[in-house]
Coordinates of C-alpha atoms and ligand atoms in Angstrom, one line a residue:
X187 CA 110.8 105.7 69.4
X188 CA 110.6 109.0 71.5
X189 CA 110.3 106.7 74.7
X190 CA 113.8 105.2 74.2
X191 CA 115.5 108.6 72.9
X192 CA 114.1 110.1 76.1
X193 CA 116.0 107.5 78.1
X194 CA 119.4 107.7 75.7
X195 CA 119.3 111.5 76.9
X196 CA 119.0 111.3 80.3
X197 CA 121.3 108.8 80.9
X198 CA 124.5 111.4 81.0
X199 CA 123.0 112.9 84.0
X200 CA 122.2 109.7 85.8
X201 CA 125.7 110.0 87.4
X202 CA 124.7 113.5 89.1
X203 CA 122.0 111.6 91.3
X204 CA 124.5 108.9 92.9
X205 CA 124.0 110.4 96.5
X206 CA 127.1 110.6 98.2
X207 CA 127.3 110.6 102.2
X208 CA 130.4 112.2 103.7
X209 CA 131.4 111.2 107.8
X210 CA 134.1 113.6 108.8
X211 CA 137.2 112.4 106.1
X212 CA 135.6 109.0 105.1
X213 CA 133.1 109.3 101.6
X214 CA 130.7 106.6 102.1
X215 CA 128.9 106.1 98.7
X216 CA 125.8 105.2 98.0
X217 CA 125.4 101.4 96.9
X218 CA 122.3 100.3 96.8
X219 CA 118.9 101.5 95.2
X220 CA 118.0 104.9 94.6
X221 CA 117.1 107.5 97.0
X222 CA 113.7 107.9 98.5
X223 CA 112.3 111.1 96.5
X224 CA 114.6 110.9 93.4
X225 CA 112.6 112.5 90.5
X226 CA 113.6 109.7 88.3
X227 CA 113.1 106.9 91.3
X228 CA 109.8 106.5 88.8
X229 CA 111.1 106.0 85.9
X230 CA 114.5 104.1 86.9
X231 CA 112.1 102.0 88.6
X232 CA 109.6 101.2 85.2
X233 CA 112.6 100.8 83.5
X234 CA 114.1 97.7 85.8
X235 CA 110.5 96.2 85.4
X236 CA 109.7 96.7 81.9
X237 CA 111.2 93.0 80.8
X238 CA 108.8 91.2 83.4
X239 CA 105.9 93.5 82.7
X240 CA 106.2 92.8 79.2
X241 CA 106.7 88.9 79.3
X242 CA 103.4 88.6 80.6
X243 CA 100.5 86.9 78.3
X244 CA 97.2 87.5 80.3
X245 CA 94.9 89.0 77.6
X246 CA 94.4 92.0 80.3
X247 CA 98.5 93.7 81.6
X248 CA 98.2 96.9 82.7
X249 CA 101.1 97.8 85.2
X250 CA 101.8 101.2 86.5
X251 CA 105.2 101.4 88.5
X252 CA 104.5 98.9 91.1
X253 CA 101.0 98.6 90.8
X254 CA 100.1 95.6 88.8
X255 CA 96.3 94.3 87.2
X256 CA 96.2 91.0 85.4
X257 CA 93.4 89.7 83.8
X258 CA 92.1 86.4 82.2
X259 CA 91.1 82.8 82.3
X260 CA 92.2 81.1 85.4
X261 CA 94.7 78.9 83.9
X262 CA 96.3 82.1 82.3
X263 CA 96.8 84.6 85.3
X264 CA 98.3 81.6 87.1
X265 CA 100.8 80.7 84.7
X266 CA 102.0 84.4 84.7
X267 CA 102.1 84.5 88.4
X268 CA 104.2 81.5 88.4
X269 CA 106.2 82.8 85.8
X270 CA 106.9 86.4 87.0
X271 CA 107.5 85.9 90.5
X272 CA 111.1 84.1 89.9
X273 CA 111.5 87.0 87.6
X274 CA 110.9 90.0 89.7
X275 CA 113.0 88.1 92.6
X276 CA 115.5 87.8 90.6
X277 CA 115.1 91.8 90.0
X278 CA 115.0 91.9 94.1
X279 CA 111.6 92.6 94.2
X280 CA 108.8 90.4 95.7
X281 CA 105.3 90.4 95.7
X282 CA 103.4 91.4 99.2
X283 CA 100.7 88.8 99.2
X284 CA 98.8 90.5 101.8
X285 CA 98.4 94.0 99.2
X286 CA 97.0 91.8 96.7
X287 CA 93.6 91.0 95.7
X288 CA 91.7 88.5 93.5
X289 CA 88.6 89.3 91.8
X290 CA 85.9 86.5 90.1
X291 CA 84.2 88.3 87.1
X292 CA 82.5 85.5 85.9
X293 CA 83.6 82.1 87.5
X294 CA 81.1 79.8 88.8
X295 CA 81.8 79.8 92.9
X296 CA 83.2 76.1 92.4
X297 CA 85.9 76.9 90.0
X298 CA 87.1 80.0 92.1
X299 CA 87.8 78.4 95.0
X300 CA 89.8 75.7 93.2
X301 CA 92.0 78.6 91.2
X302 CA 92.0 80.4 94.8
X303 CA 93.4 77.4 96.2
X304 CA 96.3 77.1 93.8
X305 CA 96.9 80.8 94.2
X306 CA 96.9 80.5 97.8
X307 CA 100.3 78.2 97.0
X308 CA 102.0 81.5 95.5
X309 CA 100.2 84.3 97.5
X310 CA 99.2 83.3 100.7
X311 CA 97.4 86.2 102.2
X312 CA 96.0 87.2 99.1
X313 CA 92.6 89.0 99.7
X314 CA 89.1 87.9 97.8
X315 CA 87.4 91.1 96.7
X316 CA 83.4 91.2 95.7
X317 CA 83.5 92.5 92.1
X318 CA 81.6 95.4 93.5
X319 CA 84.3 96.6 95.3
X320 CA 87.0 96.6 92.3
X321 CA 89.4 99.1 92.4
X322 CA 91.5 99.7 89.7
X323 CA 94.1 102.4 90.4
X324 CA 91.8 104.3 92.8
X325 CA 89.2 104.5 90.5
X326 CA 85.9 102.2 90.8
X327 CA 85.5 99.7 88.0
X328 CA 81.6 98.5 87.7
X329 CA 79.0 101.6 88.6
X330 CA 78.2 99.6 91.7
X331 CA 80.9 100.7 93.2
X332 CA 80.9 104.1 92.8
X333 CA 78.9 105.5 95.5
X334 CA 80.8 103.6 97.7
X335 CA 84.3 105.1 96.3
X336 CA 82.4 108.4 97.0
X337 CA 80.5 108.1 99.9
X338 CA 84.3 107.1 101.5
X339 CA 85.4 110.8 100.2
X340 CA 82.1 112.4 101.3
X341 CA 83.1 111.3 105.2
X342 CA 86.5 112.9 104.6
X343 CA 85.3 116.1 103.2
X344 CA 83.5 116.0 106.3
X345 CA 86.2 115.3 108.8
X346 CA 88.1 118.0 107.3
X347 CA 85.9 120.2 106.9
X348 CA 84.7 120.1 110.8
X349 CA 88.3 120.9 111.6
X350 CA 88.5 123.9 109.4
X351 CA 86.6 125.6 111.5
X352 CA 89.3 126.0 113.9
X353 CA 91.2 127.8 111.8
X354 CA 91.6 131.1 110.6
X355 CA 88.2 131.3 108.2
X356 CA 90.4 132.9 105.4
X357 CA 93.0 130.0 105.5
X358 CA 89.9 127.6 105.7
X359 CA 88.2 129.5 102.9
X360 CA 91.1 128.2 101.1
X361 CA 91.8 124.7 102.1
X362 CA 88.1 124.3 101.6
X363 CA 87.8 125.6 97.9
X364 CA 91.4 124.2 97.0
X365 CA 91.5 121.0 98.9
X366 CA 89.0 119.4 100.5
X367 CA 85.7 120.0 98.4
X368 CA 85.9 119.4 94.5
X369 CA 89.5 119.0 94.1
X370 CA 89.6 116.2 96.1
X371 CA 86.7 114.5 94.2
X372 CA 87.9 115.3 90.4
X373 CA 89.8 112.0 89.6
X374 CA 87.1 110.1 90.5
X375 CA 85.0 111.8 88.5
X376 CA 87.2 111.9 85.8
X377 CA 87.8 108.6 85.6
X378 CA 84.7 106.8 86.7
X379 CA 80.8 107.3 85.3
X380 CA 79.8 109.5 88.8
X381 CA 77.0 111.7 86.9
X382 CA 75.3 108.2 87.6
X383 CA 74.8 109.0 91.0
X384 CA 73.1 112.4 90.9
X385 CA 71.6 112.3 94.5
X386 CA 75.0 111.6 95.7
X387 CA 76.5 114.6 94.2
X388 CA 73.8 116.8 95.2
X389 CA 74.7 115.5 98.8
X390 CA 78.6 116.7 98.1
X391 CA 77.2 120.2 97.0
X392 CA 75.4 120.1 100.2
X393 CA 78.1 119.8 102.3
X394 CA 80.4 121.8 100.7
X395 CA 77.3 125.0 101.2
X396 CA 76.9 123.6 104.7
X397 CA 80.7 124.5 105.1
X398 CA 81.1 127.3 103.3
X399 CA 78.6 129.1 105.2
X400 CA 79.6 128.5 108.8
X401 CA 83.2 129.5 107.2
X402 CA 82.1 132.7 106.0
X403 CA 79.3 133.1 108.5
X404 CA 76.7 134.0 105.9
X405 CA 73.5 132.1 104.5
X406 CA 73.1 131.8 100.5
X407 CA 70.0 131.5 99.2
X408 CA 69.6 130.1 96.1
X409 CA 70.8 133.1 93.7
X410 CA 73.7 133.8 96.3
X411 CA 74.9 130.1 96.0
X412 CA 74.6 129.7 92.6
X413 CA 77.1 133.2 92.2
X414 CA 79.2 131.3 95.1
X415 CA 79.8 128.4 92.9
X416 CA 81.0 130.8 89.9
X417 CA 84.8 131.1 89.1
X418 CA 86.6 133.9 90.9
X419 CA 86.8 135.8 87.5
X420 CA 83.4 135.8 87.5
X421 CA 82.7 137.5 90.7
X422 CA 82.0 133.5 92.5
X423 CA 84.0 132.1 95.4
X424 CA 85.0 129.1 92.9
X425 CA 83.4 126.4 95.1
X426 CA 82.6 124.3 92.2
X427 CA 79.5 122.0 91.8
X428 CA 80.1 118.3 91.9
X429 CA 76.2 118.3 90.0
X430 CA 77.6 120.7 87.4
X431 CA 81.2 119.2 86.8
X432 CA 80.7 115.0 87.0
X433 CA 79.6 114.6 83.8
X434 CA 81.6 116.9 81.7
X435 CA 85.1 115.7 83.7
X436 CA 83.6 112.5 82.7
X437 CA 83.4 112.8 79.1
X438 CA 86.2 115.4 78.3
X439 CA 88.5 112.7 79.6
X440 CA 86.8 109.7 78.0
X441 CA 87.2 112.0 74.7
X442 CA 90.7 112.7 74.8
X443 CA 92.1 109.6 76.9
X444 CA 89.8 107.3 74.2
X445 CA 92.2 106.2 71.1
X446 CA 95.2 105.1 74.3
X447 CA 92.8 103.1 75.9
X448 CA 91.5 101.4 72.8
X449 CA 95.1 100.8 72.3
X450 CA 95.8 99.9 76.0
X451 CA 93.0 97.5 75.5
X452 CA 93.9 95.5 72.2
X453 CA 90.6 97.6 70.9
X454 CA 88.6 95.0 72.6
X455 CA 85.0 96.8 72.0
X456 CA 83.6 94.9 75.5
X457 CA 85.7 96.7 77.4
X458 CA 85.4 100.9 76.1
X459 CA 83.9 102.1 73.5
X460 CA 80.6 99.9 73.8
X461 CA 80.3 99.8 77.7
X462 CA 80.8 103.8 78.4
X463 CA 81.4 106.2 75.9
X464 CA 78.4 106.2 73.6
X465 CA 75.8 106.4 76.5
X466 CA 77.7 109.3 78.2
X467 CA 77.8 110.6 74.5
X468 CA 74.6 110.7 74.2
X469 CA 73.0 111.8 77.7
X470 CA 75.2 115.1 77.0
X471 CA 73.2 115.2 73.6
X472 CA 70.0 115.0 75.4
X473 CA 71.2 117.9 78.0
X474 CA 72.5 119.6 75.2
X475 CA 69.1 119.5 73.1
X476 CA 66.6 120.4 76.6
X477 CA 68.5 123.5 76.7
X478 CA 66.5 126.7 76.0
X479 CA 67.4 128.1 73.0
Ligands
LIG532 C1 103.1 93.8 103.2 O1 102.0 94.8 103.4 C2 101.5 94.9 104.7 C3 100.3 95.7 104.7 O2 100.5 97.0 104.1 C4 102.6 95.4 105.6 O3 102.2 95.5 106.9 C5 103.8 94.4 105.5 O4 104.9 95.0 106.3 C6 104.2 94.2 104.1 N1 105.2 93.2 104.0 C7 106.5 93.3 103.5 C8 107.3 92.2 103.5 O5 106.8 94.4 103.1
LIG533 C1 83.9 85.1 81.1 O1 83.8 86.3 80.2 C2 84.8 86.2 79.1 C3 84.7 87.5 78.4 O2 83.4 87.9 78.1 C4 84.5 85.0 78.2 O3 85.5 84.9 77.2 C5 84.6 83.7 79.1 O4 84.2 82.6 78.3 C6 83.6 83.8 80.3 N1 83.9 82.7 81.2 C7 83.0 82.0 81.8 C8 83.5 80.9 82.7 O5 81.8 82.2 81.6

């Protein structure tokens, strides 16, 4: 498997990373952990927790590095917690109660609070989230949440944007196009259905006009914005449309991220291909066809 070969090769040069601390004559080496920053802190780190992320059975395991997402009946997810908390102390790692969060899909109220309660033995301060608020990985889960997850970026684009104009407009020209106005929305596009929420996007292509005139201290009327939001090849200032890019991000990444996360996913047809990807398929049809010819 390429995965384990990839491993096999690096481990000759795992020596070269053991940080070694010198006092005046006395070498004090380094003993525990790995270093904050290490390039392969990541992957040392998935390798250590790659027994315990396996053993567990909840239909739904997703684990990235330390970031965890079990799913399932009640009776399941509990038995894993009780399971893999021994485990991963064992490992030296424990589980912050307070960072984690339980979410009811479909529970009646009655029977959550009795799983909650038996929870509560394992993870005290563990935190009840409204289904509408579910974050998985940054990204919003259900399309209720979405406006949320962008109206919390909108507020920062904002913020930073008011500060930019204390700076030198060229540098802020910059931060602006490169940081702070579509760059910092594109995950979230990519990885959540945001061409939902077309008024909302509109709203971020507001701001980010708004901005970028008191920046260049110049109006753009229609024409002069829409050559503004072209790519600097093309004669624009490359402020990007969130209208224009939400949906295509959107499906591109659906397209080629589609056959992992059927396999991520057992193929389970509830969760992916049924739920997102043939809608989106076929709103970009529609666009497609109401083109002029
Ligand atoms: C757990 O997380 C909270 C919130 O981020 C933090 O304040 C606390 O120090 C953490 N506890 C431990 C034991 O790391
Ligand atoms: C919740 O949904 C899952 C998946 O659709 C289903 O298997 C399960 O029976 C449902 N549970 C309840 C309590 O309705």
């Amino acid at each position: 498997m390429p995965w384990k070969l990839a491993i096999n090769g690096l481990l000759p040069y795992l020596n070269w990373l053991i940080c070694i601390l010198i006092a005046s004559d006395n070498i004090i080496s380094s003993a525990t952990g790995i270093q904050q920053g290490d390039p392969l802190g990541p992957l040392l780190f998935a390798m250590a927790i790659d027994g315990v992320a396996r053993s567990i059975a909840s239909p739904f395991n997703i684990c990235y590095l330390d970031d965890a997402t079990l799913g399932g009946s009640i009776e399941a997810v509990a038995a894993d917690l009780f399971r893999v908390i021994p485990s991963l102390s064992l490992l030296g790692l424990e589980i912050n109660s307070s960072k984690s969060e339980i979410i009811n899909l479909n529970y009646s109220a009655d029977d959550f609070e009795s799983a909650i309660r038996d929870i509560r033995l394992i993870l005290e301060d563990i935190k009840i989230t409204p289904k509408e608020e579910l974050h998985i990985l940054g990204s919003p889960v259900f399309p209720m949440a979405i406006r949320e997850c962008l109206d919390t970026k909108h507020v920062i684009l904002t913020r930073m944007t008011e500060k930019l104009r204390q700076i030198d407009t060229h540098a802020a020209l910059f931060l602006l196009k490169n940081c702070f106005s579509l760059p910092s929305f594109l995950y979230t596009f990519r990885s959540a259905p945001c061409y939902l929420e077309q008024d909302f996007l509109n709203e971020i292509d507001i701001t980010v006009k708004r901005f970028a005139e008191l920046i260049c201290n110049v109006n753009f009327d229609d024409t002069g914005w829409r050559q503004a939001m072209l790519p600097l090849s093309f004669g624009g200032l490359d402020l990007r449309s969130a209208v224009d890019l939400a949906f295509p991000v959107y499906l591109s990444s659906l397209s080629s991220s589609h056959e992992l996360i059927d396999e991520i996913l057992g193929g389970s047809p509830q969760c992916f291909s049924g739920s997102s990807f043939e809608p989106a398929c076929s709103v970009w049809i529609q666009e497609l066809l109401s083109l002029p010819h």
